[in-house]
XYZ file of C-alpha atoms in Angstrom:
600
model
C 71.631 22.574 64.173
C 73.598 25.041 66.317
C 73.261 28.731 65.570
C 76.804 30.077 65.586
C 76.340 33.774 64.805
C 74.335 36.332 66.736
C 72.568 37.253 63.502
C 71.433 33.635 63.068
C 70.272 33.499 66.684
C 68.257 36.692 66.297
C 66.691 35.328 63.112
C 65.928 32.031 64.875
C 64.227 33.832 67.742
C 62.046 35.836 65.356
C 60.949 32.633 63.625
C 60.141 31.034 66.990
C 58.115 34.084 68.043
C 56.182 33.984 64.758
C 55.308 30.320 65.426
C 53.854 31.355 68.789
C 51.882 34.272 67.391
C 54.093 36.843 69.143
C 55.271 40.138 67.661
C 58.090 40.714 70.124
C 59.902 39.445 73.213
C 61.731 40.984 76.184
C 65.023 39.412 77.327
C 66.469 40.447 80.723
C 69.631 39.309 82.489
C 67.909 37.252 85.151
C 67.080 33.827 86.440
C 64.018 32.494 88.233
C 65.424 33.898 91.514
C 66.084 37.414 90.146
C 69.761 36.945 90.960
C 72.437 39.498 90.129
C 74.807 36.780 88.941
C 73.167 33.902 87.072
C 74.268 30.411 86.115
C 75.361 29.586 82.565
C 71.984 27.945 81.866
C 70.275 31.333 82.393
C 72.657 33.491 80.292
C 70.041 33.972 77.595
C 70.869 37.609 76.863
C 74.568 36.856 76.406
C 73.836 33.905 74.116
C 71.457 35.931 71.969
C 73.363 39.230 71.726
C 76.945 38.724 72.917
C 76.582 41.221 75.778
C 78.539 40.049 78.822
C 77.713 42.756 81.374
C 75.842 42.080 84.610
C 72.970 44.527 84.010
C 71.006 45.053 80.816
C 68.170 43.775 78.657
C 67.056 43.479 75.044
C 63.829 43.746 73.100
C 63.265 41.929 69.815
C 60.434 42.976 67.481
C 59.680 41.637 63.991
C 61.790 44.243 62.187
C 63.712 45.997 64.948
C 65.693 45.156 68.078
C 67.367 47.161 70.837
C 69.830 46.730 73.719
C 69.257 48.608 76.970
C 72.157 49.399 79.311
C 73.037 52.142 81.776
C 76.108 54.388 81.861
C 78.358 51.645 83.254
C 78.182 49.729 79.979
C 78.085 52.467 77.327
C 81.420 51.368 75.853
C 81.136 47.627 76.538
C 77.763 47.181 74.836
C 79.089 48.782 71.653
C 82.123 46.495 71.695
C 80.119 43.302 72.216
C 76.764 43.815 70.485
C 76.443 44.274 66.705
C 75.001 47.715 65.964
C 73.610 46.421 62.674
C 71.348 44.070 64.622
C 70.482 46.126 67.709
C 69.957 49.802 68.484
C 71.808 50.999 71.601
C 69.458 52.544 74.159
C 70.495 54.283 77.378
C 68.770 53.654 80.710
C 67.214 55.521 82.531
C 66.641 57.929 79.622
C 64.456 55.180 78.180
C 63.425 51.632 79.139
C 62.352 48.457 77.350
C 58.676 49.118 78.134
C 58.826 52.733 76.977
C 60.678 51.747 73.810
C 58.167 48.991 72.999
C 55.270 51.400 73.499
C 56.896 53.744 70.975
C 57.972 51.177 68.366
C 55.511 48.258 68.450
C 52.423 48.486 66.256
C 48.967 48.716 67.755
C 47.592 45.217 68.289
C 51.052 43.707 68.837
C 51.448 40.774 71.218
C 54.685 41.132 73.207
C 55.895 38.054 75.042
C 57.741 37.915 78.349
C 58.892 35.112 80.619
C 57.035 35.594 83.919
C 59.773 33.544 85.657
C 62.436 36.113 84.749
C 60.642 39.410 85.463
C 59.408 41.017 88.667
C 55.702 41.542 89.267
C 56.053 45.344 89.409
C 57.646 45.390 85.950
C 54.995 43.097 84.500
C 52.109 45.135 85.886
C 53.578 48.532 84.984
C 54.545 47.436 81.466
C 51.146 45.821 80.933
C 49.345 49.062 81.804
C 51.729 51.102 79.673
C 51.172 48.822 76.682
C 47.383 48.737 77.105
C 47.252 52.493 76.529
C 48.823 51.877 73.123
C 46.692 48.862 72.239
C 49.591 46.453 72.833
C 49.176 43.184 74.779
C 51.811 41.837 77.186
C 51.684 38.027 77.076
C 53.346 35.598 79.534
C 54.936 32.802 77.503
C 54.629 29.088 78.142
C 58.292 28.152 78.091
C 61.028 30.595 77.128
C 61.339 30.840 73.315
C 65.115 31.283 73.544
C 65.385 27.894 75.240
C 63.563 26.381 72.259
C 66.319 27.511 69.841
C 69.397 27.323 72.119
C 70.579 23.899 70.992
C 73.550 23.499 73.325
C 72.108 25.295 76.338
C 73.817 24.149 79.554
C 71.736 22.392 82.167
C 71.301 23.882 85.657
C 74.042 22.718 88.024
C 73.504 19.537 90.009
C 76.472 20.130 92.339
C 75.718 19.054 95.895
C 74.708 21.605 98.524
C 76.598 21.640 101.817
C 75.970 22.706 105.433
C 77.510 25.998 106.540
C 79.312 25.649 109.868
C 77.139 27.034 112.661
C 80.253 28.379 114.397
C 80.839 30.616 111.385
C 77.141 31.418 110.920
C 76.814 32.458 114.555
C 73.180 31.298 114.714
C 71.430 28.014 114.021
C 68.968 27.594 111.180
C 66.313 26.726 113.765
C 66.800 30.120 115.453
C 66.537 31.912 112.127
C 63.404 30.000 111.116
C 61.858 30.737 114.514
C 62.496 34.452 113.961
C 60.761 34.279 110.568
C 57.872 32.294 112.127
C 57.446 34.930 114.863
C 57.234 37.607 112.170
C 54.645 35.621 110.228
C 52.496 35.158 113.347
C 52.747 38.835 114.308
C 51.648 39.886 110.842
C 48.906 37.263 110.556
C 50.465 35.425 107.594
C 50.476 31.671 107.081
C 53.703 31.434 105.111
C 56.287 33.331 103.098
C 58.101 32.411 99.896
C 61.894 32.781 100.113
C 63.175 33.039 96.542
C 66.510 34.895 96.662
C 69.284 32.305 96.629
C 71.376 34.054 99.271
C 68.308 34.319 101.533
C 67.695 30.572 101.236
C 71.377 29.939 101.968
C 71.353 32.217 105.016
C 68.091 30.888 106.441
C 69.100 27.218 106.229
C 72.853 27.693 106.885
C 73.435 26.023 103.529
C 75.897 26.839 100.762
C 76.460 25.603 97.195
C 78.449 26.020 93.988
C 75.672 26.519 91.443
C 76.481 30.132 90.549
C 79.957 31.472 89.829
C 81.294 33.762 92.578
C 78.298 33.314 94.926
C 78.167 30.193 97.146
C 74.486 29.306 96.728
C 72.403 26.315 95.685
C 69.498 26.557 93.223
C 66.481 26.174 95.495
C 63.359 27.762 96.997
C 61.979 27.765 100.529
C 58.412 27.987 101.800
C 58.677 29.097 105.450
C 55.596 28.501 107.604
C 54.269 30.244 110.702
C 54.835 27.101 112.810
C 58.605 27.297 112.260
C 58.745 24.488 109.719
C 59.976 24.961 106.171
C 59.924 23.219 102.823
C 63.096 23.219 100.716
C 62.618 22.697 96.971
C 65.875 21.468 95.474
C 67.048 18.883 92.949
C 67.337 15.539 94.806
C 70.839 14.992 93.384
C 72.045 17.968 95.415
C 71.009 16.604 98.803
C 73.594 14.496 100.635
C 72.922 12.547 103.847
C 75.056 15.143 105.637
C 72.842 17.985 104.385
C 69.653 16.106 105.224
C 70.893 15.552 108.776
C 71.897 19.214 109.036
C 68.459 20.421 107.925
C 66.657 18.253 110.475
C 63.059 17.077 110.719
C 61.522 20.562 110.665
C 62.686 21.122 107.070
C 60.941 18.957 104.481
C 63.071 18.405 101.376
C 61.080 18.234 98.136
C 62.128 18.028 94.476
C 62.553 21.418 92.864
C 59.953 20.635 90.177
C 57.294 20.378 92.905
C 57.647 24.089 93.751
C 55.095 25.314 91.233
C 52.416 22.763 92.267
C 53.088 23.647 95.922
C 52.221 27.287 95.240
C 48.754 26.123 94.179
C 48.136 24.520 97.592
C 47.598 27.744 99.567
C 43.926 28.281 98.754
C 42.367 30.488 101.436
C 45.724 31.163 103.117
C 47.723 34.393 103.351
C 51.201 34.251 101.844
C 53.823 37.014 102.026
C 55.955 37.490 98.924
C 58.726 40.029 98.311
C 58.118 41.817 94.990
C 61.789 42.854 94.878
C 63.047 39.267 94.886
C 60.200 37.077 93.596
C 59.345 36.759 89.904
C 55.887 37.493 88.506
C 55.312 33.765 87.899
C 55.206 33.116 91.653
C 52.529 35.760 92.190
C 50.513 34.387 89.279
C 50.709 30.811 90.578
C 49.662 31.743 94.123
C 46.789 33.920 92.978
C 45.566 31.287 90.505
C 45.608 28.745 93.342
C 43.387 30.914 95.528
C 45.941 32.292 97.987
C 45.737 35.805 99.369
C 49.094 37.310 98.383
C 50.556 40.127 100.481
C 53.510 42.075 99.122
C 56.024 42.208 101.945
C 59.802 42.430 102.099
C 61.821 39.237 102.494
C 62.036 38.810 106.306
C 65.593 37.449 106.095
C 67.101 40.465 104.323
C 67.680 42.724 107.330
C 68.910 40.072 109.812
C 71.190 38.727 107.061
C 72.648 42.215 106.576
C 73.282 42.765 110.306
C 76.281 40.546 110.993
C 76.509 38.878 114.395
C 79.719 38.612 116.425
C 80.791 35.323 114.816
C 80.280 36.714 111.304
C 82.168 39.893 112.166
C 85.050 37.862 113.587
C 85.101 35.664 110.481
C 85.120 38.685 108.219
C 88.149 40.172 110.011
C 89.981 36.848 109.677
C 89.123 36.549 105.973
C 90.225 40.131 105.314
C 93.569 39.597 107.027
C 94.242 36.445 105.016
C 93.120 38.092 101.791
C 95.203 41.196 102.467
C 98.402 39.167 102.669
C 97.667 37.616 99.269
C 97.023 41.047 97.718
C 100.288 42.389 99.148
C 102.245 39.525 97.574
C 100.537 40.332 94.276
C 101.250 44.078 94.466
C 104.933 43.455 95.149
C 105.096 41.033 92.194
C 103.318 43.592 90.009
C 105.720 46.370 91.016
C 108.670 44.230 89.912
C 107.274 42.626 86.741
C 104.868 45.121 85.155
C 107.440 47.862 84.404
C 109.367 45.347 82.283
C 106.425 45.010 79.882
C 104.978 41.663 78.850
C 102.384 41.424 81.642
C 98.811 41.691 80.395
C 95.479 42.042 82.190
C 94.654 38.336 82.142
C 98.105 37.347 83.368
C 97.823 39.789 86.268
C 94.362 38.517 87.219
C 95.574 34.918 87.105
C 98.589 35.765 89.272
C 96.391 37.459 91.886
C 94.129 34.387 91.943
C 97.180 32.152 92.402
C 98.321 34.180 95.417
C 94.836 33.837 96.942
C 94.718 30.116 96.202
C 98.145 29.550 97.756
C 96.589 29.891 101.210
C 94.638 26.687 100.579
C 91.274 27.957 101.854
C 89.916 30.090 99.003
C 86.517 28.776 97.872
C 86.006 31.081 94.856
C 86.413 34.636 93.666
C 83.610 36.876 94.943
C 83.207 38.348 91.430
C 85.118 38.374 88.155
C 88.321 40.313 88.759
C 88.437 43.762 87.174
C 92.035 43.817 85.916
C 92.164 47.112 84.051
C 95.147 48.722 82.354
C 95.328 52.206 80.861
C 92.030 53.244 79.239
C 90.279 50.097 80.493
C 90.640 51.436 84.049
C 88.254 54.221 83.011
C 85.473 51.602 82.641
C 84.167 51.039 86.201
C 82.732 47.586 85.413
C 85.297 46.424 82.864
C 85.622 42.651 82.515
C 88.741 41.341 80.864
C 88.507 38.409 78.442
C 90.575 37.000 75.587
C 89.171 39.572 73.172
C 89.609 42.666 75.348
C 92.904 41.691 77.012
C 95.754 44.207 76.599
C 99.285 44.491 77.986
C 99.750 46.641 81.085
C 101.789 49.531 79.660
C 104.841 50.702 81.614
C 104.435 54.266 82.911
C 100.660 53.993 83.387
C 97.907 53.514 85.945
C 96.629 49.994 86.637
C 93.398 49.325 88.564
C 92.517 45.972 90.097
C 89.152 45.323 91.788
C 88.870 41.798 93.161
C 87.676 39.653 96.009
C 87.617 36.189 97.487
C 85.029 33.853 98.948
C 86.194 32.154 102.137
C 84.140 30.027 104.519
C 84.444 32.790 107.119
C 83.934 35.869 104.943
C 83.588 37.604 101.592
C 86.179 40.175 100.494
C 86.150 43.017 97.958
C 89.069 45.398 97.480
C 90.187 47.860 94.817
C 93.695 49.235 94.514
C 94.942 51.705 91.925
C 98.706 51.689 91.403
C 101.276 53.474 89.311
C 103.276 51.139 87.057
C 106.743 52.573 86.518
C 109.148 53.638 85.300
C 108.830 57.380 85.730
C 106.246 59.302 87.687
C 102.472 59.762 87.264
C 101.258 63.042 85.807
C 100.275 65.904 88.075
C 96.651 65.409 87.035
C 96.707 61.721 87.981
C 98.124 62.536 91.407
C 95.649 65.358 91.956
C 92.667 63.215 90.977
C 93.798 60.239 93.060
C 94.344 62.477 96.070
C 90.809 63.830 95.749
C 89.480 60.259 95.623
C 91.589 59.432 98.679
C 90.254 62.456 100.580
C 86.685 61.323 99.896
C 87.501 57.795 101.001
C 89.044 59.089 104.241
C 86.160 61.502 104.862
C 83.669 58.640 104.755
C 85.889 56.281 106.730
C 86.257 58.807 109.584
C 82.633 59.945 109.735
C 80.420 59.478 112.781
C 76.673 59.808 112.343
C 73.476 59.514 114.393
C 71.512 56.295 114.428
C 68.818 56.447 111.767
C 71.146 57.913 109.120
C 70.783 56.484 105.625
C 73.513 55.672 103.136
C 72.123 58.351 100.839
C 72.742 60.973 103.518
C 76.459 60.058 103.643
C 77.156 59.698 99.930
C 78.187 63.332 99.345
C 81.032 62.948 101.855
C 82.873 60.683 99.423
C 82.302 63.134 96.543
C 82.812 66.531 98.155
C 86.514 66.849 97.340
C 85.931 65.613 93.785
C 83.077 68.086 93.362
C 85.364 70.858 94.609
C 87.641 69.975 91.697
C 84.780 69.914 89.199
C 84.640 66.115 88.765
C 82.504 63.187 89.969
C 82.027 59.440 89.472
C 79.046 57.680 87.937
C 78.409 54.800 90.332
C 77.386 54.236 93.927
C 79.872 54.816 96.738
C 79.129 51.675 98.714
C 77.200 48.395 98.563
C 76.407 45.836 101.230
C 78.509 42.668 101.462
C 77.464 39.214 102.649
C 79.071 36.743 105.029
C 80.370 34.016 102.694
C 77.485 34.997 100.452
C 76.785 37.649 97.828
C 79.417 40.351 97.406
C 76.531 42.712 96.566
C 74.032 42.365 99.391
C 71.117 44.581 100.333
C 69.290 46.362 101.651
C 71.865 49.022 102.574
C 73.769 51.139 100.076
C 75.728 54.394 100.021
C 74.677 56.213 96.865
C 73.120 59.431 95.625
C 69.582 59.632 97.055
C 68.104 60.435 93.637
C 70.279 57.963 91.731
C 69.403 54.641 90.071
C 70.613 52.436 92.943
C 67.976 51.066 95.353
C 68.798 50.979 99.049
C 70.259 54.465 99.521
C 67.261 55.276 101.722
C 67.893 52.334 104.066
C 68.951 53.141 107.619
C 72.497 52.040 108.402
C 72.642 49.770 111.447
C 75.456 48.421 113.591
C 76.666 45.125 112.135
C 76.154 46.027 108.491
C 79.145 45.722 106.147
C 79.533 48.072 103.197
C 82.164 49.049 100.665
C 83.745 52.517 100.656
C 84.787 53.040 97.027
C 84.862 56.522 95.512
C 86.565 56.855 92.134
C 87.407 59.023 89.149
C 87.389 57.993 85.472
C 88.898 59.868 82.544
C 87.360 58.191 79.503
C 89.942 56.787 77.115
C 92.853 57.481 79.452
C 92.799 56.098 83.002
C 90.627 55.367 86.028
C 91.045 55.502 89.795
C 89.156 53.757 92.588
C 90.034 53.146 96.226
C 87.915 50.504 97.942
C 87.943 49.091 101.445
C 85.152 47.299 103.258
C 83.808 48.870 106.447
C 81.687 47.617 109.346
C 79.068 49.841 110.977
C 79.839 49.976 114.729
C 78.804 52.105 117.741
C 80.800 55.349 117.713
C 83.317 55.835 120.495
C 82.533 59.501 121.059
C 80.641 61.583 123.594
C 77.291 62.228 122.005
C 73.723 63.186 122.693
C 72.002 60.050 121.546
C 73.238 56.907 119.811
C 75.938 57.507 117.205
C 77.547 55.103 114.749
C 80.867 54.968 112.918
C 82.754 52.820 110.417
C 85.427 50.280 111.350
C 87.671 49.611 108.379
C 88.022 45.884 107.654
C 90.321 45.848 104.596
C 94.057 46.217 105.200
C 96.351 46.604 102.184
C 98.735 49.530 101.511
C 97.616 52.387 99.261
C 99.967 53.628 96.536
C 101.813 56.641 97.940
C 103.218 57.510 94.497
C 99.736 58.725 93.564
C 99.295 60.970 96.634
C 100.065 64.675 96.999
C 100.656 65.086 100.729
C 100.269 68.864 100.378
C 96.575 68.373 99.557
C 95.923 66.419 102.762
C 94.894 67.915 106.093
C 96.581 66.926 109.347
C 93.565 64.756 110.177
C 93.817 62.980 106.800
C 97.556 62.397 107.196
C 96.818 61.059 110.674
C 94.259 58.628 109.216
C 96.748 57.487 106.544
C 99.465 56.807 109.094
C 97.162 55.035 111.559
C 95.710 52.946 108.744
C 99.107 51.847 107.458
C 100.369 51.096 110.966
C 97.373 48.783 111.346
C 98.055 47.245 107.908
C 101.568 46.399 109.063
C 100.368 45.055 112.401
C 97.843 42.701 110.775
C 99.821 41.546 107.729
C 103.446 41.431 108.924
C 103.002 38.152 110.885
C 101.832 36.477 107.647
C 104.739 37.657 105.483
C 108.474 37.109 105.381
C 111.580 38.000 103.384
C 111.152 40.436 100.498
C 107.360 40.500 100.878
C 107.715 41.692 104.462
C 110.366 44.249 103.482
C 108.063 45.599 100.768
C 105.164 45.854 103.241
C 107.316 47.682 105.786
C 108.462 50.193 103.158
C 104.923 50.838 101.944
C 103.582 51.266 105.479
C 106.131 53.910 106.536
C 104.520 57.161 107.727
C 103.567 59.581 104.967
């Protein structure tokens, strides 16, 4: 019997927990790879509660339950999750472990799925609970799976080789680099669990997760340069097998857990940031010596080689032309009324698809009208969809996955008729000034993203306002649109990676914003590449090369607030936009581009 309501699902979970002798259970948004975006089979939190955000968790006790989200989802969680069933809890003011310690009775047994939680969380929570006489218990099989009658199965779509010309390096070279690291450190093997790391290491892509071109799989990389790929046999074509070669042994995915038990007496490196607690438990139970080390593919994956940089520029140019066609269409149609958020998102996708080479979106398009634009991570669906009101601000944050690159761009535009308010123009201009400040900055080698974050906020701070998200995230090469380890964010904020040194070849977003709750939101986002700075300097200096080329809305800019240097940046940027996009456009699209790229 299918449980149709969230109340019935919550009741069903409590009955299942009682059968297992458990007094509570923790439900994260996660899969067995600790992915940011997870396949439909792993959307346990959404199925149980209705919450559709990309970050959050829930705790269910016998007589009480709570949802945990951060400031990005304060509004969304209240719209999607029934307050009669769940308390709303704000992170980082509290956490699931802290809340359980306060609300669970002494002697309680709290279950968790060790294949969905990191080892650091499991160990910290276990110690925290022990002080209160509460036991943290790894479950044998997820109890939600036992009651989710129509749960989708993991994808069996085939995995495919990624063209070495686009990758810039062979898989053999990458595996040799990992093997050299293992030998230097005295390790026998390392477990590669993050799906984008597996994809990068083997030059392999897939379609198992929406928006991210990865295949559900694990890799054991050995110090002799060989590797074992654990993947469903149905996903392996003769072409992929030939691509992987003799040095990569392909094994069924269900043999991964037994393989972890085969390292008795050997030293295995595992990344606690990317590997679930279950992997640590299995290795330790099997007699391996487990060393907690960072994934050795993360940094080389983040530093794009010449081929990847070239591919990214090509993808951005192609993507920019599609966005320009969309913005011209929007300028004509939206002021008439009758265009809603979903229609706009679908139209933008159609313009991207018209080029014939789009593989996927790089994330769910944020198509946000009016007050929805004030929600930085808004996701439009049939229930939330609203018309784009004439005489309002519209924000669209979107991206594409192409074989040669991953794009991510946000544009905020004024939908006529009439003119934006003075406040809207003033706020947008402050966001623009922060964007330009970061885009123009040079900095010494060794600088972290956290050290640069204030540049994007300084003009907003001067006006007594700020934004509650990071300024920039790393971006993959036909991989994850959110890629570590680098990030531009407040050093003391909730986002990991702000302390990572920025290195030439890394790609990041530059996306300051401003959000007036209940009214409107503004964000300007381009992608940038870290490159050697072309200045006279004492020592090695770096700079940002802008990669994204699409006009910015001049109706939302007060030129009087801009310095000569900022006006110079605007004009140089738009001249480059025209240079790159004009050859791809014609007729009215080209005329629109030329008008929008005129000097300020």
